Short mmCIF file of C-alpha atoms in Angstrom, two decimals:
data_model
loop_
_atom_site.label_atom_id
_atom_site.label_comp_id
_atom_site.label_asym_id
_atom_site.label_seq_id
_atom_site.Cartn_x
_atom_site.Cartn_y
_atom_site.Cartn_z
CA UNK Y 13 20.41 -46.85 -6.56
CA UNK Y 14 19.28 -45.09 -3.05
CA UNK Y 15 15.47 -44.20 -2.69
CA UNK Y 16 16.37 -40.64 -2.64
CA UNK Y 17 17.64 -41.08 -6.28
CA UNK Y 18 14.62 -42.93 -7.45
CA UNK Y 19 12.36 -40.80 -6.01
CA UNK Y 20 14.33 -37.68 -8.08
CA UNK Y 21 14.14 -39.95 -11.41
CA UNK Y 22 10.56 -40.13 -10.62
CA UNK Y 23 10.25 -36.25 -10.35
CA UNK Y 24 11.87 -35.76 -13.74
CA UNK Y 25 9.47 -38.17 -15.54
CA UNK Y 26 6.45 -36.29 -13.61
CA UNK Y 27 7.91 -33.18 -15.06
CA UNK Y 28 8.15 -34.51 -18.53
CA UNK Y 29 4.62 -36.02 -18.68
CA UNK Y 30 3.84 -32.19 -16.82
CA UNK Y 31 5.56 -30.09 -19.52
CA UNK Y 32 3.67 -32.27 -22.53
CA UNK Y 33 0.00 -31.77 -21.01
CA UNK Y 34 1.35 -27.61 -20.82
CA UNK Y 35 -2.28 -26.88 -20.00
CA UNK Y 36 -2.13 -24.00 -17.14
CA UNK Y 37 -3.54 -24.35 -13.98
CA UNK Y 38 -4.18 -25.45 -10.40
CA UNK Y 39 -3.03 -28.83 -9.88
CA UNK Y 40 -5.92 -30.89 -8.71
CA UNK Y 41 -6.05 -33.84 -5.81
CA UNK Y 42 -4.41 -36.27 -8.09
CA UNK Y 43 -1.50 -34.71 -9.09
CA UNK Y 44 -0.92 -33.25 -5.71
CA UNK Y 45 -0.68 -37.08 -4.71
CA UNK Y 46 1.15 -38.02 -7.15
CA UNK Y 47 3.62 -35.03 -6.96
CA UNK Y 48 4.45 -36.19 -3.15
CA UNK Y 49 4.44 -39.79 -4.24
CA UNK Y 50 7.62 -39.67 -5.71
CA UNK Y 51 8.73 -37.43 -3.31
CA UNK Y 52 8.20 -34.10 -4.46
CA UNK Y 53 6.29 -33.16 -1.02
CA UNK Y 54 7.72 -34.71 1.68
CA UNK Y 55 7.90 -34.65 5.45
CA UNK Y 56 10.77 -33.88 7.68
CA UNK Y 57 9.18 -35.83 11.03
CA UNK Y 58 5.81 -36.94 10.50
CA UNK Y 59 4.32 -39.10 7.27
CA UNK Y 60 1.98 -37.35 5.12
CA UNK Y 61 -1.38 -37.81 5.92
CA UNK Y 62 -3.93 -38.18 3.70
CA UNK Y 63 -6.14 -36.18 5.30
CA UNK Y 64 -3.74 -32.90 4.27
CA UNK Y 65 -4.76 -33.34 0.80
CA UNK Y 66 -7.94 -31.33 -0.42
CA UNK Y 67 -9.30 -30.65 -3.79
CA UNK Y 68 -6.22 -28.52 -4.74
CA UNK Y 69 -4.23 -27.99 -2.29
CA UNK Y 70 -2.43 -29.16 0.03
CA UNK Y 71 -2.61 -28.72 4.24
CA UNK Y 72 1.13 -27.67 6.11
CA UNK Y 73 1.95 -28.58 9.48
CA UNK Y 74 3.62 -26.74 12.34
CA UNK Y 75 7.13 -28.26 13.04
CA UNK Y 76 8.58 -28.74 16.62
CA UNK Y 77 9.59 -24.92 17.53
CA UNK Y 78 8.12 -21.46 17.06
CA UNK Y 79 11.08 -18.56 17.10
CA UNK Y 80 9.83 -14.99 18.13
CA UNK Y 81 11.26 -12.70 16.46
CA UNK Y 82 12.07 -9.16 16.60
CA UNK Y 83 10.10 -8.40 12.92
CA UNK Y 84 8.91 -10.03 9.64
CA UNK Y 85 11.94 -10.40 6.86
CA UNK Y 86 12.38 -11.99 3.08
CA UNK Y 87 15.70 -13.48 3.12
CA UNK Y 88 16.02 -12.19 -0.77
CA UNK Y 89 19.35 -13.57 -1.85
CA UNK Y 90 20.00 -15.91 1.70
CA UNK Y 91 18.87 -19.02 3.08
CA UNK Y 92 15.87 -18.55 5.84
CA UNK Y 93 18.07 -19.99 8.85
CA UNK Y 94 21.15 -17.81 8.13
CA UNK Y 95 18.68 -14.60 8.33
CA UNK Y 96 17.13 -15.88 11.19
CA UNK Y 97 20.07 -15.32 13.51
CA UNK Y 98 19.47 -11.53 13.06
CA UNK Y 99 16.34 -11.03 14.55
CA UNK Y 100 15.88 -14.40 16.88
CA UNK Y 101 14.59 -13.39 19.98
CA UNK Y 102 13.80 -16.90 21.72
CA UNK Y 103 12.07 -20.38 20.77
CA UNK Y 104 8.57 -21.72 22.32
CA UNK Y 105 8.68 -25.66 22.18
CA UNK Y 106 5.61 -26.99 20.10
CA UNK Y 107 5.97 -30.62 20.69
CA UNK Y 108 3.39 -31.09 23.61
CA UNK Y 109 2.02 -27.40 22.39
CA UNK Y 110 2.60 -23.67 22.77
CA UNK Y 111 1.49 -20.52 23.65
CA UNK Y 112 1.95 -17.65 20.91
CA UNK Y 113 0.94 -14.36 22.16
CA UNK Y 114 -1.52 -11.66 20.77
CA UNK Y 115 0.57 -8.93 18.39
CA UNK Y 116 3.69 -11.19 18.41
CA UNK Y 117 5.86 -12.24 15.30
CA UNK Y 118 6.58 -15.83 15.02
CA UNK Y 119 8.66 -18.38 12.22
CA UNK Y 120 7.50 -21.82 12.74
CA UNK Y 121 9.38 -24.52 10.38
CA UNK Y 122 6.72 -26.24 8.96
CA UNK Y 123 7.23 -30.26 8.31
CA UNK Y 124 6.36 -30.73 4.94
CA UNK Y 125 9.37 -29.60 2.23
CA UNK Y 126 9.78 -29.81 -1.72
CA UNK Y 127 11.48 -31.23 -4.60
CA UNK Y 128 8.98 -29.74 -6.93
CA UNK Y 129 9.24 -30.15 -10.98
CA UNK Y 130 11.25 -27.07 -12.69
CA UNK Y 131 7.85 -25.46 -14.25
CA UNK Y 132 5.66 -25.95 -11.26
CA UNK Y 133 5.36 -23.19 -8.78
CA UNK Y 134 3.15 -22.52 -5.77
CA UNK Y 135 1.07 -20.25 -3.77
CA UNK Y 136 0.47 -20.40 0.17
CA UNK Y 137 -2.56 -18.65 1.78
CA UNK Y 138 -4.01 -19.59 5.53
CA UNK Y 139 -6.75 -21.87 5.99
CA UNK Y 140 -10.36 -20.56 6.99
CA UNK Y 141 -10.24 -21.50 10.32
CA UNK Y 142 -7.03 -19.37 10.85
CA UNK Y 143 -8.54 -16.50 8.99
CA UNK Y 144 -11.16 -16.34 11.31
CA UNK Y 145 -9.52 -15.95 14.28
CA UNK Y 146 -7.63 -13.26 12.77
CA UNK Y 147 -3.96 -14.83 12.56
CA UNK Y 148 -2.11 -13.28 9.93
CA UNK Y 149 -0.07 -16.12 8.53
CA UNK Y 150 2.60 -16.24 5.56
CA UNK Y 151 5.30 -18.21 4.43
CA UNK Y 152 8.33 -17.62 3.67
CA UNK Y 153 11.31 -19.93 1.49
CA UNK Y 154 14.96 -19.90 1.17
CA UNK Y 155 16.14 -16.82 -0.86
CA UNK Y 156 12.57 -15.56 -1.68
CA UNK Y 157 11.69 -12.65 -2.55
CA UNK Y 158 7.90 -12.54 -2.05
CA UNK Y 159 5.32 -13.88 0.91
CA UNK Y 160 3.58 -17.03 -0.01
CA UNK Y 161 5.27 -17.21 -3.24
CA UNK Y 162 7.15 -20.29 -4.14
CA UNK Y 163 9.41 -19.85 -7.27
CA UNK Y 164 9.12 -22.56 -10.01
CA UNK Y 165 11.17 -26.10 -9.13
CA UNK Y 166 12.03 -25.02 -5.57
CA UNK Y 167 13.70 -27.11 -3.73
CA UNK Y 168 14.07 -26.70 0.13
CA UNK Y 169 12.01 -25.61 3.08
CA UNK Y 170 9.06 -23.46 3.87
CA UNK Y 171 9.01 -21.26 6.93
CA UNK Y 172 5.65 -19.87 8.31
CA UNK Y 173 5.18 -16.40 9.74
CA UNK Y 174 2.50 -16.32 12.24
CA UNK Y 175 1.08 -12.95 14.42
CA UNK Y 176 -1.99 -13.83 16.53
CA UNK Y 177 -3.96 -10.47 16.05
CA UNK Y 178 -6.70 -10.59 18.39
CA UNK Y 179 -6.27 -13.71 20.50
CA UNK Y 180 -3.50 -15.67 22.26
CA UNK Y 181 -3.45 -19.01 20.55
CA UNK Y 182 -2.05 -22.62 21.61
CA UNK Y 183 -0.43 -24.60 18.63
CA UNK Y 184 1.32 -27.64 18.74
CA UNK Y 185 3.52 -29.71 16.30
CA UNK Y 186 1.28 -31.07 13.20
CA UNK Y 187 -1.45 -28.86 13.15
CA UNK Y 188 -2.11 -26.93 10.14
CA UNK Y 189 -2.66 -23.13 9.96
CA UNK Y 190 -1.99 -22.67 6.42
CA UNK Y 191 -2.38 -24.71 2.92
CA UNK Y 192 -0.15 -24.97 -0.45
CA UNK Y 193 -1.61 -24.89 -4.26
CA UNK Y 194 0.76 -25.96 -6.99
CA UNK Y 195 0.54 -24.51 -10.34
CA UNK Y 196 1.95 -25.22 -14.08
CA UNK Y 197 1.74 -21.77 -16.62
CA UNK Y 198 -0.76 -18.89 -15.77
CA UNK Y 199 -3.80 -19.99 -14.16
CA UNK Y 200 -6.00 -16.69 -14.10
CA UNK Y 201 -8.76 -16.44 -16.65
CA UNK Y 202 -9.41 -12.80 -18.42
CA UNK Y 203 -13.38 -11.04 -17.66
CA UNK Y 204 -14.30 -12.31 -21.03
CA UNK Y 205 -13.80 -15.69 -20.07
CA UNK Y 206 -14.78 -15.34 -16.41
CA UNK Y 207 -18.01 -13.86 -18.37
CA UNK Y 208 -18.60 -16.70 -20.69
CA UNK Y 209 -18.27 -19.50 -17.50
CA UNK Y 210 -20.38 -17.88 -15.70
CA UNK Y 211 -23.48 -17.83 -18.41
CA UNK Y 212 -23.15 -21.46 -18.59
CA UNK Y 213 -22.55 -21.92 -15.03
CA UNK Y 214 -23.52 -18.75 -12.49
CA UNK Y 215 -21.66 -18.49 -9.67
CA UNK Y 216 -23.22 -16.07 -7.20
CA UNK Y 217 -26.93 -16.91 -6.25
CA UNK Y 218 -29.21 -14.82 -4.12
CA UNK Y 219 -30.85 -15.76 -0.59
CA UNK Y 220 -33.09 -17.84 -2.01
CA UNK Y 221 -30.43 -20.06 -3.84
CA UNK Y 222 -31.36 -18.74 -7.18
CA UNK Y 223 -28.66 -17.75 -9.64
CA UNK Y 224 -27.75 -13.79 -10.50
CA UNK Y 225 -28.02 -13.11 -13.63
CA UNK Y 226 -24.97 -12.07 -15.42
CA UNK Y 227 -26.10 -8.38 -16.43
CA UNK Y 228 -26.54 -7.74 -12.17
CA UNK Y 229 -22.99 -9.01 -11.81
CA UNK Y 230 -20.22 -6.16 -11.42
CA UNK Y 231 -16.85 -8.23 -13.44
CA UNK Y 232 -13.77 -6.08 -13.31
CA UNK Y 233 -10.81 -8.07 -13.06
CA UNK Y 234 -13.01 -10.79 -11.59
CA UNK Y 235 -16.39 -11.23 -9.61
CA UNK Y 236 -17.32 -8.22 -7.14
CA UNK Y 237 -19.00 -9.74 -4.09
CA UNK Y 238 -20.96 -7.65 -0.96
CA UNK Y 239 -21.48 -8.40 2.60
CA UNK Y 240 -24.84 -8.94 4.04
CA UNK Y 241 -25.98 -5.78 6.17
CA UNK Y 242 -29.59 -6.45 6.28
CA UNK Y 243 -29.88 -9.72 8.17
CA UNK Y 244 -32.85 -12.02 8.70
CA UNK Y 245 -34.94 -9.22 9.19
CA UNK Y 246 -35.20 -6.53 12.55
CA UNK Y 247 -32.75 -6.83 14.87
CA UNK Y 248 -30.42 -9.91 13.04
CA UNK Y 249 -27.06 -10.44 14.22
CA UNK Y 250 -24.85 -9.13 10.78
CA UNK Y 251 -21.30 -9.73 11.71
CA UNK Y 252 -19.09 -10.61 15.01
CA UNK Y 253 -16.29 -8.28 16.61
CA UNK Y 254 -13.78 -9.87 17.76
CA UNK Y 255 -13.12 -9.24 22.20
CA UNK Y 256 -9.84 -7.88 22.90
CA UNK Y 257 -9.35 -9.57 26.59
CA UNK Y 258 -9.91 -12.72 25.84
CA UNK Y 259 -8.37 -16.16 26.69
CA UNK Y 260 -5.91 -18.47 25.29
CA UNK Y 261 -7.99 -20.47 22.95
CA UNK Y 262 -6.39 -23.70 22.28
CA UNK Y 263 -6.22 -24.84 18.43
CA UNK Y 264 -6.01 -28.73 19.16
CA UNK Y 265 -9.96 -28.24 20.37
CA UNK Y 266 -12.51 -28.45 18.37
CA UNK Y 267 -16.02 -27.04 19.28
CA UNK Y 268 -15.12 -26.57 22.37
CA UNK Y 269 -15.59 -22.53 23.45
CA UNK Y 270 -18.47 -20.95 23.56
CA UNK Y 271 -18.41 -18.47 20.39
CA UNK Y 272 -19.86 -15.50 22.81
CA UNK Y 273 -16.82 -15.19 25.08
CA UNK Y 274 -14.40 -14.54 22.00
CA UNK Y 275 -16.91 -12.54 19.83
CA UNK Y 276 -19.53 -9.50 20.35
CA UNK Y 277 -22.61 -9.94 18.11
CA UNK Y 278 -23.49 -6.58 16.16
CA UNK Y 279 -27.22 -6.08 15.10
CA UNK Y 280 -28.63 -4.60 12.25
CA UNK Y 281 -28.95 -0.80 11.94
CA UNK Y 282 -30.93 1.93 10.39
CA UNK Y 283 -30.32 2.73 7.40
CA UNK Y 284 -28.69 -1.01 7.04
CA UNK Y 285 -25.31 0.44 7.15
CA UNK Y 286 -22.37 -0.39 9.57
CA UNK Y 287 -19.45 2.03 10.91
CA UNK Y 288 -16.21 0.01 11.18
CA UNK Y 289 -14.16 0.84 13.82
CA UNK Y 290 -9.83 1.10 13.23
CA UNK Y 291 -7.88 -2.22 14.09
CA UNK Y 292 -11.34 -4.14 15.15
CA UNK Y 293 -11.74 -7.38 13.45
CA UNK Y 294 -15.35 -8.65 12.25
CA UNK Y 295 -16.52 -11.75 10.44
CA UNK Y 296 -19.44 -10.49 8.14
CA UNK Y 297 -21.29 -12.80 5.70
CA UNK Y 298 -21.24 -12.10 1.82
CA UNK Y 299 -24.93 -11.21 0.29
CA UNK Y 300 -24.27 -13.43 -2.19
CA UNK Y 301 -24.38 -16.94 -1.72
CA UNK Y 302 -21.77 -18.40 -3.91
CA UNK Y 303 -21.27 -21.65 -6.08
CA UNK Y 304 -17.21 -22.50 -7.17
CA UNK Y 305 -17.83 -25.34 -10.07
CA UNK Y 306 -15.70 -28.23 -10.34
CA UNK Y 307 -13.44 -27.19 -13.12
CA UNK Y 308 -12.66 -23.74 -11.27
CA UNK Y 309 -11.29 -21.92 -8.20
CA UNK Y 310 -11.05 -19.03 -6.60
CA UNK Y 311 -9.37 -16.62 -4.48
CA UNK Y 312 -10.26 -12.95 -3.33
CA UNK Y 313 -8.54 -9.96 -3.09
CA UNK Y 314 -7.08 -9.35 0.11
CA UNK Y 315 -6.66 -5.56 -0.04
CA UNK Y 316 -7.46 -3.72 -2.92
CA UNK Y 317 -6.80 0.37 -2.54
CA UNK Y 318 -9.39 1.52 -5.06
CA UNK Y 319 -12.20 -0.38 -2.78
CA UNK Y 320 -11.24 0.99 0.45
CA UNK Y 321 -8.44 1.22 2.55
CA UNK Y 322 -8.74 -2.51 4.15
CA UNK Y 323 -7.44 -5.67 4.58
CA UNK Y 324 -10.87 -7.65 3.44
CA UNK Y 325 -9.49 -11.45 4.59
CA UNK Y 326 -6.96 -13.33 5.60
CA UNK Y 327 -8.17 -16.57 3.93
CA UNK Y 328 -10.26 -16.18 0.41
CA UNK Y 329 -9.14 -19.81 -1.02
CA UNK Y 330 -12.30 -21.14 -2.33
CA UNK Y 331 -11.82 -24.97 -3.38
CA UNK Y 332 -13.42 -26.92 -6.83
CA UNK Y 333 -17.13 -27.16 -5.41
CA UNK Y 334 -17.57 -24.40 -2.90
#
């Protein structure tokens, strides 16, 4: 029997001992491993690491090329590549690394592909560091019909769309902008239940590290969270704007730029209120401090119409034990 066969047999009897647990939710670190184990995440050039795999999810990698295209696309009822063709503009090698420029639409192939079990389905968002530098990232599968959806027992590749919104960025072959979560059944939880967790185990705590109670909470189809407007006290640095002539900042370096020549600190105002100006990006911190338990995660709303009309983040995955 080939390995390729085995490793399918394997799938199946992961998928049986799945479907007879049947309890919904996020798949944690251990079945995550064990799902790309026997092949159910693999990778097309380099080995999985296991440094990709978090608490419950897991981290994608950038494959060799980046195609600019001439706009974003589902491929609905076709395979990504054959949809491609319409709108390929021209390819940026990624091997020894890449420039992708500011308000540009990218697909990147990513490495890592599935076999996944015929119940289990998935959900792609960015990673916090590539929310932060405002890169709007989603992916995209063989006749799909949503962003950063992938249907139940998909089999295939995953595509990543990347526009660099404030910045020009440098990316190269294995690094990883975005991050998969697998899933078995409905994972949400209802207010009443969100309700009764969090009186056992409160999840947003003031400045001082001490827990909310539940009756100051706002729950309406889940937590409510603020930003922090008020600061350390007079004149405290509240949130960061992001410059819009800035360099190249290259991905592959870690603390290496100095945070002042991408970002312009804003102060604290009267009145403790901030106006927000049209297609500016800021990174603001939440009032709340806030504590994700082991048995739970979470994700925020990314635009919500009866709030306000915003995008709040690009990357509101919060692991088990935020």
């Amino acid at each position: 029997m080939k390995t390729s066969d085995t490793k399918l047999r394997n799938i199946e009897e992961l998928e049986s001992a799945l479907h007879k647990n049947k309890k919904p939710g996020y798949l944690p670190f251990q079945l995550l491993k064990m799902i790309a184990d026997v092949g159910g995440i693999r990778s097309s050039g380099m080995d999985l690491q296991d440094s990709q795999f978090q608490p419950a999810s897991v981290d994608l990698r950038l494959g060799k090329k980046a195609y600019r295209i001439q706009s974003s696309f589902l491929p609905e009822n076709e395979a990504v590549e054959d949809k491609l063709k319409d709108v390929l503009l021209y390819d940026v090698d990624l091997e020894k690394g890449g420039v992708l420029e500011k308000g540009t639409i990218y697909l990147i192939p990513l490495l890592e592909e599935l076999v996944l079990p015929k119940k289990i389905k998935g959900r792609t968002n960015p990673k916090s560091s590539t929310g932060r530098l405002d890169m709007f990232t989603r992916v995209i599968i063989d006749h799909g019909h949503r962003f950063d959806e992938i249907t139940p027992g998909y089999r295939g590749k995953m595509y990543l769309e990347v526009i660099p919104r404030s910045f020009p960025v440098r990316v190269q072959e294995g690094l990883s902008l975005n991050q998969l979560r697998l899933i078995q059944g409905d994972p949400e939880i209802s207010d009443k239940t969100l309700k009764a967790h969090y009186k056992k185990n409160p999840i947003l705590h003031n400045s001082d590290a001490i827990p909310i109670d539940l009756s100051q909470v706002k729950v309406d189809g889940g937590l409510f969270i603020g930003v922090d407007l008020v600061g350390n006290g007079k004149n405290s640095i509240i949130a960061y704007k992001a410059k819009t002539n800035s360099s190249v900042i290259d991905l592959s370096k870690v603390n290496h730029y100095s945070p002042l020549d991408f970002w312009e600190p804003i102060y604290s105002q009267k009145k403790n209120r901030l106006i927000l100006e049209p297609e500016s990006f800021y990174i603001m911190m939440s009032k709340e401090k806030i504590c994700i338990w082991p048995h739970l995660l979470a994700e925020m709303i990314a635009y919500d119409p009866n709030s306000g009309e915003l995008r709040t983040h690009y990357a509101g995955f919060f692991d088990p034990g935020f």
